[in-house]
XYZ file of C-alpha atoms in Angstrom:
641
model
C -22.692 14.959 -39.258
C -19.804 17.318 -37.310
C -17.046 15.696 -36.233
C -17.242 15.780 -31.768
C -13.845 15.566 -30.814
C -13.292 19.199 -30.346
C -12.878 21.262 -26.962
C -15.710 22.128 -25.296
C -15.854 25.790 -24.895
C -17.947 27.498 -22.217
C -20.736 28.986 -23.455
C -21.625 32.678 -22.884
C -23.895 33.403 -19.667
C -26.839 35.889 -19.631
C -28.043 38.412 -17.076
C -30.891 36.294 -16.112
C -28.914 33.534 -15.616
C -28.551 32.649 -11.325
C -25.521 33.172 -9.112
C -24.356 30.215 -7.345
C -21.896 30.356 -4.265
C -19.589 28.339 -2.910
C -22.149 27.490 -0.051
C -24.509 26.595 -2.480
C -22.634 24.594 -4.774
C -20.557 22.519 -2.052
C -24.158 21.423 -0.486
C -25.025 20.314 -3.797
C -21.670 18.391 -4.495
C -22.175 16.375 -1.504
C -25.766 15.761 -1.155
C -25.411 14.724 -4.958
C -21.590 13.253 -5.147
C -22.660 9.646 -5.750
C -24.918 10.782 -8.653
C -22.402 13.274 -10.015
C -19.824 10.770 -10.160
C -21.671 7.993 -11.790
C -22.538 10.920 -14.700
C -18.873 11.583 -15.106
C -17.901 7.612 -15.225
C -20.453 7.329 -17.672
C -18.939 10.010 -19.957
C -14.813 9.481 -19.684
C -13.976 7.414 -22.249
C -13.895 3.341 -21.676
C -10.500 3.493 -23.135
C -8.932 4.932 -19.668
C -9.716 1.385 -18.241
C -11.839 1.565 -15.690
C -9.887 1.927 -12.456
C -8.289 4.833 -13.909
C -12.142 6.321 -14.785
C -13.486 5.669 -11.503
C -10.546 7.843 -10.050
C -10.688 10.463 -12.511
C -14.674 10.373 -12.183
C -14.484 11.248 -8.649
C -11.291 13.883 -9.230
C -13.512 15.759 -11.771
C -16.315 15.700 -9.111
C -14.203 16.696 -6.131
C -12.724 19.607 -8.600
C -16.442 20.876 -9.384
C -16.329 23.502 -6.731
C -16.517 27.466 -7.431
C -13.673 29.207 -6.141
C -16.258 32.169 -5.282
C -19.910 33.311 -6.258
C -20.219 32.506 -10.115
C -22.740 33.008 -12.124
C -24.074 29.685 -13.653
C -26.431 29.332 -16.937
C -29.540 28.815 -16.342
C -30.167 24.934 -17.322
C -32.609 22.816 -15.913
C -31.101 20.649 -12.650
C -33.227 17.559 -13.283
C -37.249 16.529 -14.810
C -38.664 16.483 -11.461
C -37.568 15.215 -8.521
C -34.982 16.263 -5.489
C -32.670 18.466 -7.627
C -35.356 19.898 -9.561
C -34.794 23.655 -9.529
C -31.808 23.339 -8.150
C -29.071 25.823 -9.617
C -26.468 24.549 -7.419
C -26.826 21.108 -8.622
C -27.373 22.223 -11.914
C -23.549 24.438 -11.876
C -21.672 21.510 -10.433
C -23.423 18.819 -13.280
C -22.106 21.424 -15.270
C -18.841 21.827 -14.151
C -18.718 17.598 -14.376
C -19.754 17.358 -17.356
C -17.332 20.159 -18.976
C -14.176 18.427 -17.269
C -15.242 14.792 -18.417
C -15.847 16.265 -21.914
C -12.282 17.340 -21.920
C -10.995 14.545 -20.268
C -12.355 12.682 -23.917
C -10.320 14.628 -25.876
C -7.151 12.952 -27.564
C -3.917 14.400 -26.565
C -1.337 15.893 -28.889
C 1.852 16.913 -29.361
C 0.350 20.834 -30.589
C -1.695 21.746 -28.053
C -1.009 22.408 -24.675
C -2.998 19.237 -22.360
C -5.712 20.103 -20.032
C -5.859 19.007 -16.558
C -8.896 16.990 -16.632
C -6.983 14.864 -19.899
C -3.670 14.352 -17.482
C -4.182 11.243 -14.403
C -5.926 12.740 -11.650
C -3.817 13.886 -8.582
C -5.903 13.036 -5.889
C -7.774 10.814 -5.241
C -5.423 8.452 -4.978
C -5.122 4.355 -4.175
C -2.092 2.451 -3.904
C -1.623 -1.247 -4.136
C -5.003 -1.752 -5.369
C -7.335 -1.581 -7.990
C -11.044 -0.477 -7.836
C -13.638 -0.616 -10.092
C -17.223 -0.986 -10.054
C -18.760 -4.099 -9.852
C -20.123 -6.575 -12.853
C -23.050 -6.042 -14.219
C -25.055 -8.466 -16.649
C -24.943 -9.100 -20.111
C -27.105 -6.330 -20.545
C -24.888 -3.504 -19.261
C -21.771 -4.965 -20.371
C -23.961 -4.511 -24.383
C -24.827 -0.985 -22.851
C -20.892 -0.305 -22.394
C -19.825 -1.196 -25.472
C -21.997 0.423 -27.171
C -21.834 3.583 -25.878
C -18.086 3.311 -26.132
C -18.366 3.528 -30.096
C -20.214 7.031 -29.555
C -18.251 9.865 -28.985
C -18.097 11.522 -25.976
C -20.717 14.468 -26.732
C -23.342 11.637 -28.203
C -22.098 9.740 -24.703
C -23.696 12.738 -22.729
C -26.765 13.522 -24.339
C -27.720 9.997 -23.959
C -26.857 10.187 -20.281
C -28.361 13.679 -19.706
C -31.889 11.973 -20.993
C -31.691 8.959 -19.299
C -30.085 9.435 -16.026
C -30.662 13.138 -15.592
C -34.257 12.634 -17.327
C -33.904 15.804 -19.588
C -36.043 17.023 -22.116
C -34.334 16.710 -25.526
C -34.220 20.857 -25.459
C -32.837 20.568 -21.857
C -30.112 18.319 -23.294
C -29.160 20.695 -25.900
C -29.229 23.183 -23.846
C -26.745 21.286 -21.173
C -24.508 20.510 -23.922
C -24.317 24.013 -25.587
C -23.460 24.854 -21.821
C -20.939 22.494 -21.563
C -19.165 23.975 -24.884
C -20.114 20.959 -26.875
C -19.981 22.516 -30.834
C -22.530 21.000 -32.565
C -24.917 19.881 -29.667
C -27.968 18.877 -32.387
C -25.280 16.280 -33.842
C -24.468 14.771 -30.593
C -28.092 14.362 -29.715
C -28.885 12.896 -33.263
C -26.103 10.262 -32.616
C -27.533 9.327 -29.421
C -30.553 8.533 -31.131
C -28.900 5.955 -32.710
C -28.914 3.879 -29.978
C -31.678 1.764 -27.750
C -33.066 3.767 -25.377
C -32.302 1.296 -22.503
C -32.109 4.306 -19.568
C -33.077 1.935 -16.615
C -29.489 -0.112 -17.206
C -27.339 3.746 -16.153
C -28.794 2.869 -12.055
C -26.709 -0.159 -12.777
C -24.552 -1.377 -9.932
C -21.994 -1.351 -12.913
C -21.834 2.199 -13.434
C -21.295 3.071 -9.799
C -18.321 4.159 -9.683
C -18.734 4.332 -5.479
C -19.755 1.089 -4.405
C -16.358 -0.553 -5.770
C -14.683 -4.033 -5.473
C -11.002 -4.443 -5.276
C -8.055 -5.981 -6.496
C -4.623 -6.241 -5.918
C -2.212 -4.689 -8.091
C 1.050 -6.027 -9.914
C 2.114 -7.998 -6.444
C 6.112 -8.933 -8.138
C 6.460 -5.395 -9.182
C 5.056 -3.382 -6.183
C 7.136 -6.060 -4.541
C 10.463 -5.112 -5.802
C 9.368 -1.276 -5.593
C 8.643 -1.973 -1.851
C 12.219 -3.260 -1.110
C 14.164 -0.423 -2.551
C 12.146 1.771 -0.292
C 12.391 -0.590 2.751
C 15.915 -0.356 2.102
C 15.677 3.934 1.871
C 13.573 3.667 4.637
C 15.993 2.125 7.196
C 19.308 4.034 5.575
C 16.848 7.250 6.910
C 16.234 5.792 10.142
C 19.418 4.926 11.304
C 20.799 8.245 10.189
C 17.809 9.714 12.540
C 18.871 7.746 15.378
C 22.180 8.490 15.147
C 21.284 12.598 14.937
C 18.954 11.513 18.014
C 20.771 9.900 20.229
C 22.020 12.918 22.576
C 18.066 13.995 23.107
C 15.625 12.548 25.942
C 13.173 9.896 26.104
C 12.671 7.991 23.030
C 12.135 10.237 20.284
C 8.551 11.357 18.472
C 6.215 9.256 20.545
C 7.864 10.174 24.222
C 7.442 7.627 26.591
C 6.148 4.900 23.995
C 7.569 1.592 23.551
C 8.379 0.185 20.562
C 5.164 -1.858 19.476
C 4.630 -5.180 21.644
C 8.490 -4.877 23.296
C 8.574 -4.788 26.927
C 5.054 -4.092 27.150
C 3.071 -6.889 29.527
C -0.257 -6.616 27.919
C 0.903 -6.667 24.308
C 2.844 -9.764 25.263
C 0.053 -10.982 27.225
C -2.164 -10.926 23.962
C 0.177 -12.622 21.896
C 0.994 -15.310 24.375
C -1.185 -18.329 23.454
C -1.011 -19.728 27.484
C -3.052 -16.685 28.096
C -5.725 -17.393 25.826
C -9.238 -17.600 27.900
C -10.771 -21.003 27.251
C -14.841 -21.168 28.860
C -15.927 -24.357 29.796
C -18.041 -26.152 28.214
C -21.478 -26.287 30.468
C -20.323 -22.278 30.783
C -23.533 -21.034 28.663
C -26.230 -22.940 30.983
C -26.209 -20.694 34.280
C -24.513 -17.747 32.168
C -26.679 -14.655 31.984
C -25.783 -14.013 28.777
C -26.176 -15.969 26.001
C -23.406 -14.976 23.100
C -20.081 -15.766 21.867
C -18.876 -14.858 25.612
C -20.052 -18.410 26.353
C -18.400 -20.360 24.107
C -16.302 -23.175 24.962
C -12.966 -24.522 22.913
C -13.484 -27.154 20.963
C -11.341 -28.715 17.708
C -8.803 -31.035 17.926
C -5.975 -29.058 18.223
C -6.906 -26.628 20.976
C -3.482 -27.654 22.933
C -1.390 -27.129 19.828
C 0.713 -23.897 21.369
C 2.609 -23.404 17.348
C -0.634 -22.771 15.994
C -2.147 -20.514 18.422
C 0.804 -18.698 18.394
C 0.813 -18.437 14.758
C -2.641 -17.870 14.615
C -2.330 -14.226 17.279
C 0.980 -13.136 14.871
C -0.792 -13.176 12.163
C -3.397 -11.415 13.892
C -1.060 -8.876 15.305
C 1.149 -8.658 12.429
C -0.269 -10.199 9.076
C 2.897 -10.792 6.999
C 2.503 -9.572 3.059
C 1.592 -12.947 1.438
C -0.499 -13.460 4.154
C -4.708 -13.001 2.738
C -6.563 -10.280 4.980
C -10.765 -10.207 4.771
C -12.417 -7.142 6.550
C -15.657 -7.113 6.688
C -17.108 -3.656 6.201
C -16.402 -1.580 9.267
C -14.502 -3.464 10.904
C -11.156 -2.506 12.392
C -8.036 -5.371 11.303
C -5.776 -4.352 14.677
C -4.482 -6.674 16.998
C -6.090 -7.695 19.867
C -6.278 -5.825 22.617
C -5.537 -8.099 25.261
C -6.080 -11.889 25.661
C -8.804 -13.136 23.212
C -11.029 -16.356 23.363
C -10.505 -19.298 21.754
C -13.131 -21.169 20.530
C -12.376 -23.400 18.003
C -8.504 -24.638 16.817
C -8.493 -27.766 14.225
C -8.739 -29.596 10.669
C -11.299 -28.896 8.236
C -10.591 -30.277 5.291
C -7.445 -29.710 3.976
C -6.425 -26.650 6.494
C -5.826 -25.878 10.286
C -8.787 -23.579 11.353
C -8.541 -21.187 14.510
C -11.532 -19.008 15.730
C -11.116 -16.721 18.740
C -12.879 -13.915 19.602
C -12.274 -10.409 21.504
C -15.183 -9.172 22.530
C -16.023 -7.077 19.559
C -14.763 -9.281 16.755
C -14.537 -12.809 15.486
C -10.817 -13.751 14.060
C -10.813 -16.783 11.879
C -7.434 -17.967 11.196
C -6.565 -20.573 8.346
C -2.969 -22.398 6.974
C -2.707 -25.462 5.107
C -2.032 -28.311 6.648
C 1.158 -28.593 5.362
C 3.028 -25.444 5.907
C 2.174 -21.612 6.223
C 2.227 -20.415 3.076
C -1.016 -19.532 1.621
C -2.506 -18.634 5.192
C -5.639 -16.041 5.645
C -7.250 -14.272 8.314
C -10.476 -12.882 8.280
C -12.495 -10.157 10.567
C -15.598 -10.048 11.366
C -17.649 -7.320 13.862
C -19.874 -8.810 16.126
C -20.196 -6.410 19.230
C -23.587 -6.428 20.483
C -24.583 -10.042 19.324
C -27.495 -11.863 21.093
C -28.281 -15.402 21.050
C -30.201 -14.411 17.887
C -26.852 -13.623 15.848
C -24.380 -15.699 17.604
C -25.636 -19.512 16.346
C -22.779 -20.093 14.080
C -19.730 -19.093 12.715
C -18.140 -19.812 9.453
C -15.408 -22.530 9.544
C -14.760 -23.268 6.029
C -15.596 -23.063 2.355
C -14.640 -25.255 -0.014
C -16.428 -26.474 -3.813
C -19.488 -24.520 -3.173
C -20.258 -25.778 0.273
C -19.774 -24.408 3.850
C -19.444 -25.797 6.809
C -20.353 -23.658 10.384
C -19.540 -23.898 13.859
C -22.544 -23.554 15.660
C -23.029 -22.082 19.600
C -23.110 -24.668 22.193
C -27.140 -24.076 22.653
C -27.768 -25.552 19.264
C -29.199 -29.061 19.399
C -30.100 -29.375 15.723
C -28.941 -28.014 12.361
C -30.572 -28.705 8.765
C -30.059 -26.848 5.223
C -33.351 -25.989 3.582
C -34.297 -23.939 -0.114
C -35.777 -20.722 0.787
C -37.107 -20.827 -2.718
C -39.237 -24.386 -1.999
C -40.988 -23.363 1.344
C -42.826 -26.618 1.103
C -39.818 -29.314 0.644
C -39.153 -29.616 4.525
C -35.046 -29.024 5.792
C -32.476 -31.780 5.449
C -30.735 -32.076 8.743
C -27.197 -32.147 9.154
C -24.840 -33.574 11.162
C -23.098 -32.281 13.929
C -19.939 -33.366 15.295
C -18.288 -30.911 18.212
C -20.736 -28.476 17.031
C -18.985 -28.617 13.867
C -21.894 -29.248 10.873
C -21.814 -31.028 7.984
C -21.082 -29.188 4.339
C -23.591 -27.809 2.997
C -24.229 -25.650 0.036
C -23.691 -21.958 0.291
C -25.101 -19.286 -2.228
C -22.115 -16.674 -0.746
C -20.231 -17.350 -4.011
C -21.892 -18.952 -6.722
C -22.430 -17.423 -9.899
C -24.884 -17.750 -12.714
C -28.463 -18.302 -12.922
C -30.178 -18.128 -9.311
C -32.056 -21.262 -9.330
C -32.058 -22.230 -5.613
C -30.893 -20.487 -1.968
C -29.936 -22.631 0.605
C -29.651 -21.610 4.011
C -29.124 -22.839 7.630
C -31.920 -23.620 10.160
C -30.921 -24.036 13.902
C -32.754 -25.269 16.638
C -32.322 -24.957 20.455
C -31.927 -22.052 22.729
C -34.962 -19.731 22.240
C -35.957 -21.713 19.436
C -35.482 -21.878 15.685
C -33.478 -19.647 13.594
C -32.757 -19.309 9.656
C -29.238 -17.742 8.677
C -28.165 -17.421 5.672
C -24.333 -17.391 4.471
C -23.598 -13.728 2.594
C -19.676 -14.595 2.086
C -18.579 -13.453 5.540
C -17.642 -15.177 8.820
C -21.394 -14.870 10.497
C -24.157 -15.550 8.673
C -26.864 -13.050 8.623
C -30.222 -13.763 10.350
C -33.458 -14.028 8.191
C -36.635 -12.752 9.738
C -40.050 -11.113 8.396
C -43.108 -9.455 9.782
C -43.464 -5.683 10.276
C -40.498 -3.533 11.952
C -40.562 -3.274 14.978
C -42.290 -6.744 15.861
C -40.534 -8.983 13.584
C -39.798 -12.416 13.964
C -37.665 -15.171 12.824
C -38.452 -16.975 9.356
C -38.897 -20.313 10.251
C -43.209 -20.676 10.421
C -44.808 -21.899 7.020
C -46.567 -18.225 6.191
C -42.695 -16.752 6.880
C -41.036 -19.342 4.638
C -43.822 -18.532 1.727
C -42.692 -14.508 2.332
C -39.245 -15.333 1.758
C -39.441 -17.755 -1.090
C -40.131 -15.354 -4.059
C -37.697 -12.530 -2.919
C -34.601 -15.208 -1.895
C -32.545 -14.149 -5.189
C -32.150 -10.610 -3.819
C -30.351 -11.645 -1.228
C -27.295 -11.346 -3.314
C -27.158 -7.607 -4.059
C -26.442 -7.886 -0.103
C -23.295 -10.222 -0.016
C -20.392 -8.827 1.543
C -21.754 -6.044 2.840
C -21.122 -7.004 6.683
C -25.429 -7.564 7.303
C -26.060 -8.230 10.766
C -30.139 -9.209 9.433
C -32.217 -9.114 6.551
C -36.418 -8.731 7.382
C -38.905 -9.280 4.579
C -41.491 -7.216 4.878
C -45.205 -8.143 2.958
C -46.785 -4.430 3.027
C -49.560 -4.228 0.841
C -51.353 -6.638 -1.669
C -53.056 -4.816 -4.733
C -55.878 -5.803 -7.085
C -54.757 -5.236 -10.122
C -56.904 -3.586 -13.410
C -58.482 -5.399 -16.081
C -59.190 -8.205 -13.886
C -55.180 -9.095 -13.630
C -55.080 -10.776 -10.542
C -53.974 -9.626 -7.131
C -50.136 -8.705 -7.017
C -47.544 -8.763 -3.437
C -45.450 -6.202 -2.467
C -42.494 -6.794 -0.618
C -39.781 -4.783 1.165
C -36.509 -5.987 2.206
C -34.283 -4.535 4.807
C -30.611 -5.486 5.199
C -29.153 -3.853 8.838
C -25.919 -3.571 9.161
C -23.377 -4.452 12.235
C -21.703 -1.158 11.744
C -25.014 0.771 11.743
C -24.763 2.609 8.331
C -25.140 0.730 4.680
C -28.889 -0.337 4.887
C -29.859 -1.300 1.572
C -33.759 -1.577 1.480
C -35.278 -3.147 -1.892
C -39.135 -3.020 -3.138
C -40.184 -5.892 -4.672
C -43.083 -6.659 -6.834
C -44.385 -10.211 -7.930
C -47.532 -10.171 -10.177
C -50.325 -12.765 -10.440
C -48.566 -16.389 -10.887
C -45.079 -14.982 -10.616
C -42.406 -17.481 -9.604
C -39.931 -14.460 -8.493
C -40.549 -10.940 -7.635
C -38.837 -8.533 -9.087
C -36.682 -5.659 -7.485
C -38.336 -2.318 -8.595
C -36.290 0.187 -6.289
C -33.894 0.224 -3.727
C -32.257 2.891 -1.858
C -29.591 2.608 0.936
C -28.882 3.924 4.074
C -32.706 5.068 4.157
C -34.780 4.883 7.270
C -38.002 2.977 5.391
C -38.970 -0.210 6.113
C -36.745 0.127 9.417
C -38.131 0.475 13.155
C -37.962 3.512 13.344
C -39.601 4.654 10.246
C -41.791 1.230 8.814
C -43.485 3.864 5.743
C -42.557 3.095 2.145
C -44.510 4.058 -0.823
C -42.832 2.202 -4.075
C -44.298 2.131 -8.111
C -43.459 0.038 -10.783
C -45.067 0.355 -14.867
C -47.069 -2.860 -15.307
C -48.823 -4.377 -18.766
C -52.285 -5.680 -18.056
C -53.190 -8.439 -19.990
C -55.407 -5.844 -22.257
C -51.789 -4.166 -23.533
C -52.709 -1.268 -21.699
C -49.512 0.446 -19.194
C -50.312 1.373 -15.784
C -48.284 2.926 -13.017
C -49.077 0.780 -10.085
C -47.803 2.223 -6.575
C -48.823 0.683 -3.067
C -47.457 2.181 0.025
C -47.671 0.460 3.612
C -50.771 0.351 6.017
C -49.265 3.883 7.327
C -50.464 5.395 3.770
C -53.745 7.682 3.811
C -52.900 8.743 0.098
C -51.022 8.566 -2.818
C -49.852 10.508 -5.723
C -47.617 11.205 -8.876
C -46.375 13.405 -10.839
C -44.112 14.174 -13.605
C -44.592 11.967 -16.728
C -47.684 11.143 -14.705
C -49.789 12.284 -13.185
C -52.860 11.157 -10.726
C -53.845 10.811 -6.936
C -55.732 7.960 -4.816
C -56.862 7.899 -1.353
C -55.980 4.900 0.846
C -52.295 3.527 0.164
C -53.130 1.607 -3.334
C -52.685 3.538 -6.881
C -53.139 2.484 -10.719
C -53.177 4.822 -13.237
C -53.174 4.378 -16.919
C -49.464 5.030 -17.841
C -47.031 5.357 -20.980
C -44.954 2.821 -21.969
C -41.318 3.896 -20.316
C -42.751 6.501 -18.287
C -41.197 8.259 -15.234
C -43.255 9.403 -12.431
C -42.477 11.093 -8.962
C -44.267 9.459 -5.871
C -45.829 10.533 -2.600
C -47.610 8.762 0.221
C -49.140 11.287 2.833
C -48.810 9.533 6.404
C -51.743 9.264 8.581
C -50.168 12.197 10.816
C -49.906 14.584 7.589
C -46.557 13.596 7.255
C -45.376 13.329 3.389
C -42.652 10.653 2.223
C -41.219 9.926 -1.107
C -41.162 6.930 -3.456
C -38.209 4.731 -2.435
C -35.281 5.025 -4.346
């Protein structure tokens, strides 16, 4: 076999081959830029680490552009699907894949470095670290082992299982790409398991990230010596200033929060609006507006003043949680209190300004260590605004819960039939109980919060922010919380997924039972499910199909898309497949689409057509298949995800 580790070389183009534009290409970069960027991750080296591969992944993508019309070799864009036929997408995958090639290379002292082998420009993060986030055992084998192939063999593999290429498409991508011996590459892919599905992995997206701090002494004493540049500029400004008007860039501007009332007002704790406590029974609305103070230490004027500086100003050891979409400014004006005392070992504070809830925590003896968390909330109904997170601590979580709330019990969502174990409730403060926000390991339970009072009862489950999402189920538009018996049954085989949600700032999550199929060769009758997650920013749905065959325990996810309109209000269609085994050996591609579904089809790797919203068609092992559901009004929607 050739030795890889040589510089790609464009390869010649032909006069059949298509001109692409800048127009073109740039529609195709971002229609495409997750996808693109998850190719080029995939194909930079492991040995960069991955923050630095998840920036240069997106610099190679961001540098894909054209500079004018080009002519672009005529390679296939994708085996079916969206890009299929598409020579824009097909350049700019190009154009990727060329850059991350070079990016493999080794540098030397010889040759003169290319720019995709140097750190990338821009993007650019500072103070933290992002990288994707942690797969399973599975794709952490998958990563190792394609980081023992070299970085041609790396792309042919990810050309045929994430691009779905043809092995003669592959070759042909590679020869495009300037890859020297593209039959070697290809035969060294071989080498390895052809485990394709693992490349959708959350840990190969390289933009849905998690982060970390960086090297907090060192930025630390990098941050003083310009603090101390900083001010020796500033006062040298002032001085040069001084004879001019007004007071410099921002005009008429004060300072921030000197000698201005309301900024002072909103940082004075005697100015804090306290509702009283019988406030939320001839109130016309029914929210966090309505609730009262309560804690222990609602008259302790050091900590509420603490607790609106930190707000205001969050010093740097001081922990700040956003939830997604949230803005982290001071308040506006004077906020709400509504609760200030001990939980456990720290001093809690929740107020609220309309828009957000604050939660402010210290220890109880001193300030260092403290944390403040955001959460949005604007628009909340009695439906969302039941509780509030106060603490968590060994697993468990304790909530505050709205003054309307007569009861509170934890229950499994996976045992639908083992009744709720109430809790107590002191000051509206519950007891601990245990939270799935942060456990790890096998997911063997899911316990969440049922409240009663008010309109009537309510499940919420804790997703590792301040205000626990609200579970319901039922068909969009009319759905409904999940408290009956046939509600808690819907939820109980599909609880698990709940964690590819967490921290993603859901406002609800609706389980959806859309179709149930009869299965061939007498296998039973299988339940399809589709879960919804709606945000409180608006954008970020994440919408999973599930599937859970004859006797199943769990359900299993078999696609997911996100910020999608199905299974929503507005749009209730989905059509989703999955390849099932009878109990006779023999595949099938089983698709069921919602009530909304006249007919359904596939094509690609297979092929076949059904009318009504059920399909099951004899199938190849590991075969991949395009879906269709044609609406009752003619309309025509694709398989989700």
């Amino acid at each position: 076999m050739q030795s890889q580790d040589v510089a790609p070389r464009p390869a010649p183009s032909s006069p059949a081959d298509p001109v692409v534009d800048v127009e073109q290409a740039e529609a195709a970069l971002v229609e495409h830029y997750p996808r693109l960027v998850r190719l080029a991750y995939l194909v930079l080296p492991p040995g960069l680490g991955r923050g630095r591969r998840v920036l240069t992944a997106h610099a190679l993508a961001q540098r894909a552009l054209p500079r004018g019309r080009t002519v672009a070799p005529a390679i296939p864009a994708q085996a079916g699907g969206a890009r299929a036929g598409d020579p824009g997408y097909a350049f700019v995958r190009l154009r990727v894949l060329r850059t991350a090639l070079e990016a493999s290379l080794p540098l030397t002292f010889r040759a003169r470095p290319r720019r995709a082998q140097l750190p990338a420009l821009l993007p650019q993060v500072w103070g933290l670290r992002l990288f994707p986030r942690s797969g399973g055992a599975d794709e952490l084998a998958l990563e190792q082992r394609l980081s023992a192939l070299s970085a041609p063999a790396r792309a042919a593999y990810v050309l045929r299982g994430l691009e779905r290429l043809a092995d003669p498409d592959v070759l042909r991508v590679l020869e495009a790409a300037g890859v020297e011996y593209p039959e070697d590459a290809l035969e060294e892919a071989d080498e390895e398991p052809a485990r394709y599905a693992l490349l959708e992995s959350p840990e190969f997206d390289a933009c849905s990230l998690q982060a970390r701090p960086t090297d907090l002494m060192r930025r630390r004493q990098h941050l003083k010596a310009a603090l101390a540049a900083t001010a020796a500029v500033l006062v040298c400004g002032a001085l040069l200033g001084l004879p001019g008007d007004g007071w410099g860039r921002d005009g008429a501007a004060a300072p921030p929060y000197a000698r201005n009332p309301s900024a002072e007002a909103a940082l004075d704790p005697g100015k804090l609006l306290r509702v009283a406590p019988a406030a939320w029974q001839s109130s016309a609305r029914t929210d966090f507006s309505v609730w009262p103070a309560r804690g222990g230490l609602t008259g302790d004027r050091a900590l509420l003043r603490r607790a609106l500086a930190v707000w205001a100003r969050p010093g740097e050891r001081v922990h700040v949680s956003v939830t997604p979409g949230t803005p982290s400014g001071g308040p506006p004006g004077p906020a709400q209190l509504l609760y200030a005392g001990d939980v456990g070992n720290a001093r809690v504070v929740i107020l609220y300004d309309g828009q957000r809830i604050v939660r402010y925590a210290e220890p109880r003896d001193g300030t260092a260590g403290a944390a403040i968390d955001f959460a949005r909330v604007d628009g909340a109904g009695e439906a969302e605004a039941g509780a509030v997170v106060l603490d968590r601590a060994d697993g468990n979580v304790r909530y505050l819960t709205a003054p309307w709330v007569t009861k509170a019990a934890e229950r499994d969502l996976m045992k639908p039939g083992a009744g709720a174990m109430e809790l107590t409730v002191t000051d509206g403060v519950t007891s601990p109980l245990a939270s799935p926000a942060t456990r790890a390991g096998a997911c063997t339970s899911w316990n969440v919060l049922e409240l009663s009072g008010g309109a009537g009862n309510r499940l919420a489950t804790d997703l590792g922010e301040l205000v626990p999402a609200r579970l319901t189920t039922g068909r969009p538009g009319s759905a409904r919380d999940a408290t009956g018996a046939g509600a808690l049954r819907t939820w109980a085989p599909y609880a698990c997924s709940l964690v590819d949600v967490r921290g993603q700032g859901v406002r609800t999550v609706n389980a959806w039972s859309y179709a149930s199929q009869s299965l061939p060769d007498s296998g039973g009758t299988a339940d399809w499910v589709c879960t919804r997650a709606e945000t409180w920013r608006g954008g970020g749905q994440r919408v999973l199909a599930q599937f859970r065959a004859p006797g199943g325990a769990v359900g299993a996810v078999v696609a997911k898309a996100e910020n999608v309109s199905a299974c929503g209000a507005k749009v209730p269609p989905v059509v989703a497949g999955v390849l099932w085994k009878s109990g006779a050996g023999v595949w099938y591609l089983l698709a069921a689409g919602s009530e909304d579904v006249e007919s359904v089809r596939t094509s690609g790797g297979v092929e076949g057509a059904a009318e009504g919203h059920l399909l099951a068609v004899e199938a190849a092992q590991g075969a991949r298949a395009e879906l269709e559901g044609v609406l009752r009004d003619g309309r025509v929607i694709s398989g989700l995800g």
